[in-house]
XYZ file of C-alpha atoms in Angstrom:
654
model
C -37.347 -29.956 129.114
C -39.724 -28.195 131.547
C -39.270 -24.812 129.866
C -40.890 -26.009 126.639
C -43.493 -28.450 127.859
C -46.010 -27.585 125.051
C -43.684 -28.917 122.318
C -42.439 -32.417 121.861
C -38.837 -32.646 120.887
C -36.897 -35.703 119.915
C -33.252 -36.183 120.706
C -31.029 -39.030 119.795
C -29.175 -40.986 122.403
C -25.724 -41.424 121.071
C -24.095 -44.632 122.122
C -20.424 -44.333 122.944
C -18.024 -45.991 120.558
C -16.720 -49.351 121.710
C -13.704 -49.080 123.995
C -10.779 -51.340 123.542
C -10.547 -54.145 126.032
C -8.147 -53.256 128.796
C -7.457 -54.400 132.297
C -10.276 -53.540 134.763
C -9.472 -50.360 136.553
C -10.035 -49.946 140.254
C -13.611 -49.400 141.479
C -13.062 -45.801 142.374
C -12.386 -44.798 138.707
C -15.739 -45.925 137.255
C -17.808 -42.923 138.519
C -15.403 -40.616 136.721
C -15.941 -42.323 133.353
C -19.721 -42.209 133.744
C -19.637 -38.565 134.608
C -17.518 -37.846 131.537
C -20.039 -39.642 129.307
C -22.960 -37.697 130.762
C -21.115 -34.425 130.294
C -20.520 -35.230 126.611
C -24.198 -36.014 126.138
C -25.273 -32.745 127.767
C -22.860 -30.794 125.608
C -24.166 -32.473 122.467
C -27.765 -31.730 123.448
C -26.915 -28.082 123.942
C -25.135 -27.706 120.613
C -27.638 -29.482 118.344
C -30.803 -27.611 117.351
C -34.030 -29.569 117.756
C -36.124 -30.109 114.619
C -39.776 -29.260 115.017
C -42.552 -30.606 112.785
C -46.034 -29.163 113.234
C -49.236 -28.969 111.244
C -49.325 -25.182 111.179
C -45.678 -24.318 111.103
C -42.911 -24.643 108.522
C -41.679 -28.084 107.544
C -38.492 -29.343 109.200
C -37.171 -25.969 110.334
C -35.073 -25.390 113.466
C -36.078 -22.959 116.209
C -34.569 -19.529 115.992
C -33.054 -19.625 119.437
C -31.411 -22.935 118.783
C -29.991 -21.758 115.487
C -28.563 -18.671 117.107
C -27.014 -20.690 119.897
C -25.591 -23.415 117.722
C -21.968 -23.180 116.669
C -21.095 -22.794 112.994
C -20.047 -26.390 112.559
C -23.476 -27.595 113.775
C -25.436 -25.686 111.037
C -25.585 -28.435 108.564
C -28.742 -29.620 106.851
C -30.506 -32.419 108.594
C -30.242 -35.845 107.134
C -33.332 -36.849 105.150
C -34.619 -40.355 105.717
C -36.785 -42.530 103.463
C -40.532 -42.149 103.234
C -41.275 -45.442 104.940
C -39.407 -44.227 108.063
C -40.921 -40.761 108.078
C -43.706 -41.710 110.499
C -41.157 -42.324 113.258
C -39.809 -38.782 113.105
C -43.096 -36.855 112.554
C -44.514 -35.635 115.895
C -47.488 -33.342 115.625
C -47.691 -30.177 117.607
C -49.879 -30.638 120.725
C -52.115 -27.985 122.352
C -50.687 -26.104 125.331
C -52.977 -27.862 127.824
C -51.500 -31.252 126.981
C -48.440 -32.276 128.918
C -46.757 -35.076 127.118
C -44.454 -37.304 128.989
C -40.865 -36.780 128.078
C -38.819 -39.573 126.697
C -36.095 -40.959 128.908
C -32.687 -39.789 127.851
C -31.108 -43.192 128.272
C -33.751 -45.120 126.298
C -32.303 -47.831 124.163
C -32.985 -48.038 120.409
C -34.852 -51.261 120.791
C -37.289 -49.773 123.260
C -38.078 -46.653 121.200
C -38.110 -46.816 117.380
C -38.499 -43.039 117.157
C -35.325 -42.558 119.082
C -33.474 -44.893 116.758
C -34.694 -42.980 113.705
C -33.971 -39.612 115.276
C -30.420 -40.705 115.838
C -29.760 -39.819 112.228
C -30.708 -36.186 112.981
C -28.601 -35.827 116.095
C -25.510 -37.416 114.603
C -22.801 -34.816 114.086
C -21.869 -36.223 110.662
C -24.868 -38.271 109.493
C -24.661 -39.979 106.083
C -27.283 -39.008 103.505
C -29.466 -41.961 102.560
C -29.889 -43.059 98.906
C -33.594 -42.094 98.806
C -33.093 -38.383 99.274
C -35.047 -37.516 96.109
C -37.966 -39.759 97.121
C -38.373 -37.994 100.448
C -38.144 -34.574 98.795
C -40.808 -35.610 96.273
C -43.062 -36.782 99.084
C -42.362 -33.576 101.019
C -43.265 -31.336 98.089
C -46.342 -33.387 97.240
C -47.795 -32.970 100.775
C -47.420 -36.560 101.848
C -45.888 -35.445 105.117
C -48.915 -33.287 105.975
C -51.705 -35.314 107.634
C -54.312 -32.852 106.300
C -53.203 -33.032 102.677
C -55.072 -35.214 100.159
C -53.389 -38.311 98.736
C -51.002 -37.630 95.875
C -52.148 -38.157 92.287
C -50.952 -41.271 90.462
C -47.422 -40.952 89.078
C -47.155 -39.657 85.546
C -45.070 -41.429 82.944
C -42.569 -38.738 81.997
C -40.005 -40.674 80.076
C -39.244 -37.592 78.009
C -39.415 -34.035 79.155
C -40.011 -32.769 75.601
C -40.952 -34.356 72.241
C -38.217 -35.302 69.840
C -37.830 -33.847 66.356
C -39.267 -37.046 64.858
C -42.357 -36.773 67.067
C -42.844 -33.127 66.115
C -42.553 -33.969 62.399
C -44.939 -36.926 62.743
C -47.492 -34.851 64.670
C -47.038 -31.620 62.779
C -50.766 -31.183 62.380
C -51.198 -31.314 66.166
C -48.462 -28.773 66.877
C -49.101 -26.403 63.977
C -52.431 -27.087 62.320
C -52.363 -25.791 58.803
C -55.227 -23.560 57.841
C -57.360 -24.926 55.092
C -56.604 -23.236 51.798
C -59.843 -21.934 50.357
C -60.490 -22.818 46.743
C -59.427 -20.290 44.183
C -62.572 -18.570 43.032
C -62.685 -16.465 39.908
C -62.308 -12.841 40.799
C -64.972 -10.347 39.832
C -64.497 -8.333 36.708
C -63.059 -5.217 38.322
C -60.750 -7.139 40.684
C -59.438 -9.355 37.884
C -58.863 -6.346 35.671
C -57.004 -4.592 38.497
C -54.678 -7.572 39.012
C -54.041 -7.830 35.272
C -53.279 -4.116 35.150
C -50.865 -4.480 38.065
C -49.084 -7.360 36.302
C -48.831 -5.341 33.109
C -47.379 -2.440 35.068
C -44.770 -4.721 36.633
C -43.754 -6.092 33.250
C -43.544 -2.590 31.856
C -41.389 -1.509 34.766
C -39.036 -4.489 34.292
C -38.747 -3.747 30.594
C -37.875 -0.131 31.329
C -35.183 -1.293 33.727
C -33.627 -3.678 31.185
C -33.669 -0.995 28.496
C -32.062 1.434 30.917
C -29.317 -1.115 31.599
C -28.704 -1.586 27.880
C -28.446 2.145 27.270
C -26.365 2.646 30.414
C -23.802 0.095 29.203
C -23.072 2.147 26.082
C -19.855 4.064 25.782
C -19.876 7.799 26.615
C -19.572 8.810 22.949
C -22.595 6.702 22.052
C -25.547 9.007 21.341
C -28.328 6.430 21.626
C -31.367 7.913 23.383
C -29.864 11.388 23.416
C -32.843 13.705 23.851
C -30.967 16.795 22.653
C -29.341 15.395 19.511
C -31.966 12.836 18.511
C -34.366 13.891 15.764
C -36.557 10.753 15.703
C -38.759 9.556 18.520
C -38.920 5.797 17.936
C -41.574 3.828 19.824
C -41.346 0.048 19.967
C -44.428 -1.903 21.053
C -44.668 -5.642 21.547
C -47.576 -7.993 21.011
C -48.139 -8.019 24.766
C -48.719 -4.294 24.864
C -45.310 -3.302 26.259
C -43.868 -0.107 24.806
C -40.493 1.616 24.870
C -39.653 5.016 23.381
C -36.148 6.038 22.367
C -34.534 9.134 20.894
C -32.546 8.069 17.833
C -30.892 9.745 14.858
C -32.343 9.553 11.398
C -29.001 9.653 9.637
C -27.676 6.645 11.592
C -30.796 4.572 10.940
C -30.770 5.413 7.233
C -27.038 4.700 6.864
C -27.206 1.194 8.443
C -30.643 -0.119 7.505
C -32.194 -0.335 4.075
C -35.588 -0.637 5.737
C -35.235 2.694 7.513
C -33.635 4.237 4.420
C -36.837 3.525 2.508
C -39.188 4.596 5.288
C -37.303 7.681 6.506
C -36.395 9.119 3.131
C -35.679 12.780 2.491
C -39.107 13.256 1.027
C -40.709 11.853 4.174
C -38.481 14.004 6.335
C -39.513 17.170 4.521
C -43.142 16.383 5.058
C -42.664 16.316 8.823
C -43.318 19.765 10.275
C -41.994 19.278 13.814
C -39.047 17.646 15.517
C -38.542 15.003 16.664
C -40.194 12.871 14.032
C -42.566 10.272 15.490
C -41.988 6.703 14.286
C -43.618 3.592 15.727
C -42.851 -0.109 15.139
C -45.579 -2.394 16.422
C -45.920 -6.165 16.983
C -42.298 -6.693 17.924
C -41.420 -10.206 19.049
C -38.980 -8.957 21.677
C -38.594 -5.260 22.404
C -35.370 -5.796 24.299
C -33.738 -7.469 21.286
C -34.813 -4.540 19.072
C -33.087 -2.153 21.439
C -29.955 -4.344 21.357
C -30.000 -4.213 17.552
C -30.354 -0.420 17.536
C -27.421 -0.158 19.905
C -25.266 -2.125 17.439
C -25.951 0.590 14.835
C -24.216 3.057 17.127
C -21.191 0.768 17.749
C -18.000 0.850 15.749
C -16.829 -2.714 16.538
C -19.863 -4.963 16.255
C -17.945 -8.234 16.611
C -16.425 -7.177 19.893
C -19.831 -6.150 21.176
C -21.398 -9.491 20.274
C -18.696 -11.427 22.126
C -20.466 -10.534 25.379
C -23.713 -12.213 24.305
C -24.770 -15.847 24.159
C -25.975 -17.825 21.160
C -29.683 -17.347 21.904
C -29.354 -13.574 22.123
C -27.300 -13.437 18.907
C -29.960 -15.480 17.105
C -32.562 -12.916 18.173
C -30.389 -10.032 16.973
C -29.807 -11.861 13.684
C -33.549 -12.194 13.143
C -34.198 -8.488 13.815
C -31.221 -7.432 11.698
C -32.499 -9.485 8.782
C -36.004 -8.028 9.129
C -34.783 -4.406 8.971
C -32.061 -5.170 6.385
C -29.214 -4.323 8.782
C -26.493 -5.958 6.657
C -23.573 -5.218 8.978
C -25.484 -6.727 11.891
C -26.362 -9.849 9.886
C -22.750 -10.386 8.847
C -21.453 -9.887 12.392
C -23.993 -12.356 13.790
C -23.083 -14.972 11.186
C -19.382 -14.563 11.946
C -20.119 -14.995 15.636
C -22.212 -18.139 15.051
C -19.569 -19.656 12.824
C -16.841 -19.271 15.451
C -18.680 -19.684 18.779
C -19.331 -23.132 20.333
C -22.917 -24.354 20.428
C -24.824 -26.537 22.801
C -26.743 -29.516 21.443
C -30.120 -27.844 21.896
C -28.846 -24.723 20.091
C -27.901 -26.558 16.915
C -31.510 -27.090 15.905
C -32.303 -23.432 16.603
C -29.426 -22.232 14.424
C -30.277 -24.536 11.521
C -33.988 -23.744 11.741
C -33.506 -19.975 11.819
C -31.043 -19.930 8.934
C -33.375 -22.039 6.819
C -36.247 -19.631 7.557
C -34.338 -16.436 6.778
C -33.027 -17.600 3.355
C -29.987 -15.377 3.592
C -27.979 -14.834 0.433
C -24.761 -14.213 2.306
C -22.014 -16.808 2.095
C -21.645 -16.588 5.850
C -24.871 -18.545 6.278
C -23.445 -21.439 4.275
C -20.317 -21.443 6.416
C -22.464 -21.694 9.524
C -24.596 -24.491 8.088
C -21.514 -26.522 7.234
C -21.133 -27.208 10.936
C -24.450 -29.061 11.116
C -25.085 -30.261 7.550
C -22.941 -32.804 5.744
C -24.571 -31.924 2.432
C -23.407 -28.318 2.728
C -19.890 -29.488 3.513
C -19.708 -31.848 0.547
C -21.417 -29.681 -2.063
C -18.205 -27.769 -2.737
C -15.759 -30.663 -2.544
C -16.295 -33.182 -5.339
C -15.524 -36.766 -4.394
C -13.799 -38.906 -7.005
C -16.220 -41.820 -6.581
C -19.144 -39.448 -6.164
C -20.645 -41.705 -3.512
C -21.046 -42.457 0.066
C -18.728 -40.510 2.334
C -20.693 -41.201 5.521
C -20.670 -44.962 5.039
C -16.987 -44.985 4.240
C -16.252 -43.116 7.442
C -18.253 -45.619 9.500
C -16.587 -48.582 7.809
C -13.240 -47.040 8.619
C -14.274 -46.532 12.239
C -15.322 -50.173 12.516
C -12.027 -51.358 11.074
C -10.069 -49.201 13.512
C -12.059 -50.641 16.423
C -11.548 -54.213 15.225
C -7.788 -53.730 14.857
C -7.153 -51.627 17.969
C -4.451 -52.645 20.436
C -5.741 -51.293 23.763
C -8.574 -53.475 25.097
C -10.060 -50.846 27.397
C -10.210 -48.264 24.615
C -11.696 -50.879 22.267
C -14.509 -51.612 24.707
C -15.338 -47.925 25.070
C -15.281 -47.257 21.326
C -17.396 -50.344 20.627
C -20.105 -48.933 22.856
C -19.824 -45.515 21.192
C -20.005 -46.831 17.622
C -22.900 -49.161 18.514
C -24.807 -46.241 19.998
C -24.260 -44.093 16.915
C -25.310 -46.867 14.563
C -28.403 -47.561 16.634
C -29.404 -43.891 16.545
C -28.816 -43.632 12.798
C -30.796 -46.796 12.159
C -33.727 -45.478 14.196
C -33.618 -42.119 12.413
C -33.557 -43.751 8.972
C -36.525 -45.974 9.863
C -38.524 -43.002 11.133
C -37.629 -40.959 8.056
C -39.327 -43.341 5.668
C -38.378 -46.021 3.207
C -37.329 -43.702 0.407
C -33.938 -42.157 -0.087
C -31.616 -44.988 0.808
C -28.639 -43.105 -0.518
C -29.525 -40.137 1.643
C -29.631 -42.356 4.697
C -26.167 -43.693 3.894
C -24.936 -40.167 3.250
C -26.215 -39.255 6.713
C -23.974 -41.857 8.342
C -25.672 -45.271 8.031
C -24.098 -48.625 7.198
C -25.266 -51.028 4.547
C -25.694 -54.746 5.095
C -22.863 -55.521 2.712
C -20.398 -53.366 4.639
C -21.218 -55.121 7.924
C -20.938 -58.620 6.446
C -17.660 -57.670 4.778
C -16.195 -56.814 8.173
C -17.700 -60.016 9.577
C -16.074 -62.178 6.893
C -12.674 -60.669 7.643
C -12.973 -61.535 11.353
C -14.158 -65.071 10.533
C -11.175 -65.718 8.214
C -8.767 -64.497 10.876
C -10.452 -66.696 13.502
C -10.225 -69.784 11.284
C -6.531 -69.124 10.619
C -5.556 -68.765 14.279
C -7.780 -71.671 15.280
C -5.930 -73.914 12.852
C -2.564 -72.845 14.274
C -3.698 -73.485 17.842
C -5.052 -76.927 16.907
C -1.538 -77.888 15.723
C -0.075 -76.848 19.125
C 1.176 -73.510 17.796
C -0.013 -71.179 20.564
C 2.173 -68.179 19.711
C -0.849 -66.225 18.476
C -3.564 -68.052 20.407
C -4.682 -64.772 22.040
C -6.011 -63.687 18.646
C -8.714 -66.400 18.890
C -10.449 -64.646 21.802
C -9.926 -61.260 20.131
C -11.538 -62.263 16.824
C -14.357 -64.093 18.620
C -15.077 -60.913 20.575
C -15.142 -58.931 17.319
C -17.632 -61.411 15.840
C -19.792 -61.131 18.947
C -19.856 -57.337 18.603
C -20.754 -57.397 14.891
C -23.437 -60.007 15.615
C -25.038 -57.631 18.136
C -25.187 -54.927 15.446
C -26.711 -57.337 12.938
C -29.328 -58.536 15.435
C -30.216 -54.959 16.318
C -30.781 -54.232 12.623
C -32.667 -57.544 12.122
C -30.292 -58.751 9.414
C -28.518 -61.598 11.270
C -30.096 -64.503 9.373
C -27.153 -64.947 7.021
C -24.724 -64.867 9.938
C -26.529 -67.819 11.589
C -26.414 -69.848 8.402
C -22.717 -69.070 7.931
C -21.886 -69.964 11.546
C -23.866 -73.195 11.374
C -21.773 -74.304 8.368
C -18.443 -74.020 10.207
C -18.089 -77.778 10.694
C -14.309 -77.669 10.235
C -13.972 -75.074 12.978
C -16.154 -77.197 15.255
C -14.032 -80.297 14.680
C -10.839 -78.447 15.649
C -12.511 -77.131 18.798
C -11.421 -80.001 21.082
C -7.761 -79.677 20.079
C -7.564 -76.043 21.218
C -7.051 -75.331 24.951
C -10.251 -74.222 26.663
C -8.667 -71.023 27.964
C -8.353 -69.787 24.369
C -11.486 -71.244 22.796
C -14.306 -70.438 25.266
C -14.862 -66.992 23.717
C -15.973 -68.757 20.517
C -18.831 -70.385 22.400
C -20.063 -66.939 23.425
C -20.969 -66.365 19.755
C -22.962 -69.605 19.786
C -24.691 -68.585 23.034
C -25.674 -65.230 21.502
C -27.265 -67.024 18.577
C -29.213 -69.306 20.940
C -30.575 -66.289 22.801
C -31.546 -64.521 19.557
C -33.359 -67.591 18.199
C -35.062 -68.218 21.548
C -36.335 -64.622 21.646
C -37.473 -64.585 18.037
C -34.865 -62.017 16.988
C -33.600 -64.377 14.253
C -36.100 -66.321 12.171
C -34.526 -69.022 10.018
C -35.669 -72.352 8.666
C -35.888 -75.597 10.634
C -32.906 -77.004 8.743
C -30.712 -74.047 9.714
C -31.674 -74.379 13.398
C -30.973 -78.114 13.393
C -27.629 -77.576 11.671
C -26.655 -74.934 14.254
C -27.338 -77.352 17.136
C -25.660 -80.284 15.411
C -22.515 -78.243 14.723
C -22.051 -76.200 17.890
C -24.044 -77.764 20.753
C -21.296 -80.155 21.909
C -18.554 -77.447 21.869
C -20.967 -75.190 23.738
C -21.460 -77.837 26.435
C -17.690 -78.254 26.821
C -17.053 -74.526 27.209
C -20.026 -73.650 29.422
C -18.075 -74.131 32.654
C -15.284 -71.855 31.439
C -17.784 -69.251 30.273
C -19.551 -69.301 33.630
C -16.304 -68.749 35.561
C -14.334 -66.478 33.214
C -16.911 -64.198 31.595
C -17.824 -61.283 33.848
C -21.466 -60.323 33.766
C -22.566 -63.497 31.984
C -26.309 -64.023 32.363
C -26.490 -67.779 32.764
C -30.266 -67.959 33.041
C -30.720 -65.918 29.856
C -28.492 -68.313 27.901
C -30.211 -71.389 29.370
C -33.649 -70.068 28.465
C -32.454 -69.236 24.941
C -31.049 -72.743 24.434
C -34.227 -74.379 25.760
C -36.446 -72.268 23.506
C -34.228 -73.009 20.504
C -34.525 -76.760 21.114
C -38.283 -76.503 21.570
C -38.653 -74.950 18.093
C -37.553 -78.247 16.520
C -39.706 -81.304 15.757
C -40.661 -83.427 18.755
C -38.383 -86.319 17.796
C -35.384 -84.001 17.538
C -36.314 -82.465 20.879
C -36.348 -85.937 22.460
C -32.938 -86.818 21.080
C -31.281 -83.592 22.243
C -32.949 -83.404 25.659
C -32.269 -87.035 26.606
C -28.597 -86.529 25.761
C -28.608 -83.359 27.866
C -30.212 -85.258 30.794
C -27.323 -87.707 30.885
C -24.683 -84.957 30.567
C -26.228 -82.770 33.262
C -26.201 -85.633 35.800
C -22.455 -86.076 35.223
C -21.308 -82.449 34.776
C -23.560 -80.534 37.199
C -22.948 -76.769 37.138
C -20.570 -77.079 34.180
C -23.570 -77.984 32.031
C -26.413 -75.570 31.262
C -29.595 -76.286 33.184
C -32.455 -76.522 30.669
C -34.812 -78.377 32.992
C -37.714 -76.137 32.006
C -37.350 -77.159 28.369
C -37.161 -80.795 29.420
C -40.455 -80.469 31.311
C -42.148 -78.808 28.349
C -40.991 -81.619 26.042
C -42.224 -84.247 28.509
C -45.699 -82.701 28.668
C -45.830 -82.404 24.915
C -44.716 -85.988 24.369
C -46.654 -87.925 27.032
C -49.099 -86.005 29.201
C -51.423 -84.793 26.500
C -51.145 -88.011 24.561
C -51.980 -90.292 27.498
C -54.136 -87.980 29.610
C -56.512 -86.658 27.002
C -58.821 -88.750 24.813
C -58.136 -88.713 21.160
C -60.447 -86.306 19.459
C -61.103 -86.265 15.769
C -60.706 -82.842 14.210
C -64.047 -81.313 13.294
C -65.086 -81.696 9.673
C -66.569 -78.629 8.072
C -69.632 -79.224 5.955
C -71.119 -76.535 3.762
C -74.616 -77.853 3.242
C -76.410 -74.589 2.747
C -74.080 -73.500 0.019
C -74.403 -76.845 -1.735
C -78.215 -76.647 -1.622
C -78.073 -73.125 -2.940
C -75.866 -74.247 -5.808
C -78.275 -77.057 -6.687
C -81.211 -74.641 -6.684
C -79.348 -72.215 -8.866
C -78.525 -74.923 -11.338
């Protein structure tokens, strides 16, 4: 302690572990135990290195001499204590003139708090406290240096880096986008330079495509042979693109009547130098012209065209027809007649063939695929009439008599779609030419009602059998009712369902048998009635007041009885649509008839609940019509029109 009087060192007084209680030994043995304890303390003081903390020295570092003298097992890091206890272990370095008083070695922890804190340093195996990171943070921030300024307030660093969502939300902050200047018109020279560059690029691409076409020719093909070719043919498009090829006059003359007339022997003799210079300007597509010239050099044109698509063949056909290349025209027509077409290509084929007016029979064969008139002009029908309508009537009959329900549903949707499209096309095409519309695949009103009458007769027959407890064919009731519902949709779509409503309203016999048929078989019939209510309520069917009253008088009670079954059994049934249609149908009747029907409904609804349609809105409208306006508004006489000026003028004229 005297050797280093200018430094203050702290040592921990280690209390001995508690000894087990034994019998008191004789008095002469006690000095020996005390001496052993003191020896252990001295040994521990010699082995542990003191920790020095000073204002101008390193933080918490051991002296070099102590580290060198300490055994290997004593070189462990000192235990770090919490920040609130750091003041007890920090002892500033004093000047050499000061002589601090040493601490007693046997001081108790209660008498010296610093000694109790320093005990953690001098313990051979001290436990690390839980606030190790807090002390390190304070140590790095300078809190343990009396000369350091106070630490800044803690920063909220919940995330070390922004998430992807934050970066996307604040993209402008991370990567501000430069403002795009408005596109200003370029000066004359700059604009001309860019246009020239674009033209050069297009010319280069055209040269590449032509090179590919010529490169795909067979080795014996002499197209663009500079040595053997005697005609220098230049093709120029409307865009200013040009291509020059070396061709042979004899091949052009042999395959094209156009070139045979232009490159005749007389013209050839007038040319003084070879190759002859020929130019074709204003070509629609230079590449297609080159393709057509290549076909003149091919032996098997059909095989060559198999590699092309319909659009390319249509272009070749147009060029071949313009230069009278008959073999090319025939090969293109054979290709078009056999190759499949897409829907958008059908119009292109029909339009091009109608423009070219080709005399070849191959054009008619191609048009037979898209024109019914071309197909029927050769075959004479015995009745001379309506093949398209007969086909549709046959399709409807097959759908009505089909056995598989799933297939019937799919084909019903298909036939309805086709009829809807044909009806729209015939309406857009004008009122004239009714026979032409039927020939194109439309149905007449008579054909639809003929199919409807057949389904109604079958329904009446099976309904009668079921009413007499013969349920062997009761499933046919729902089937025929579904067929009637489908035909009714077609009639409503074509706005010709008035006669159907009148016919259905007159089926009093069928309505009387309704109660004697089990509900599981009869509820499909009420779907037809519901469809009529919706059509009348929407204004899709306009009939007289008598027909509407007869419909409600005949079918309203059966409809009420089947509504619960319809609501539970029919998938996709729009209850609110049917209720609104029924309410609107009732409201089209006279006010007294409305009162009779709606009061009867009020009583039924209170007893049936959800099994009765809810037409409360119609009831409220009737109530306002019947009472509110009558009692709430004063009676007003209608204004009387008087034409006094005209009368005076007539008197004056007389």
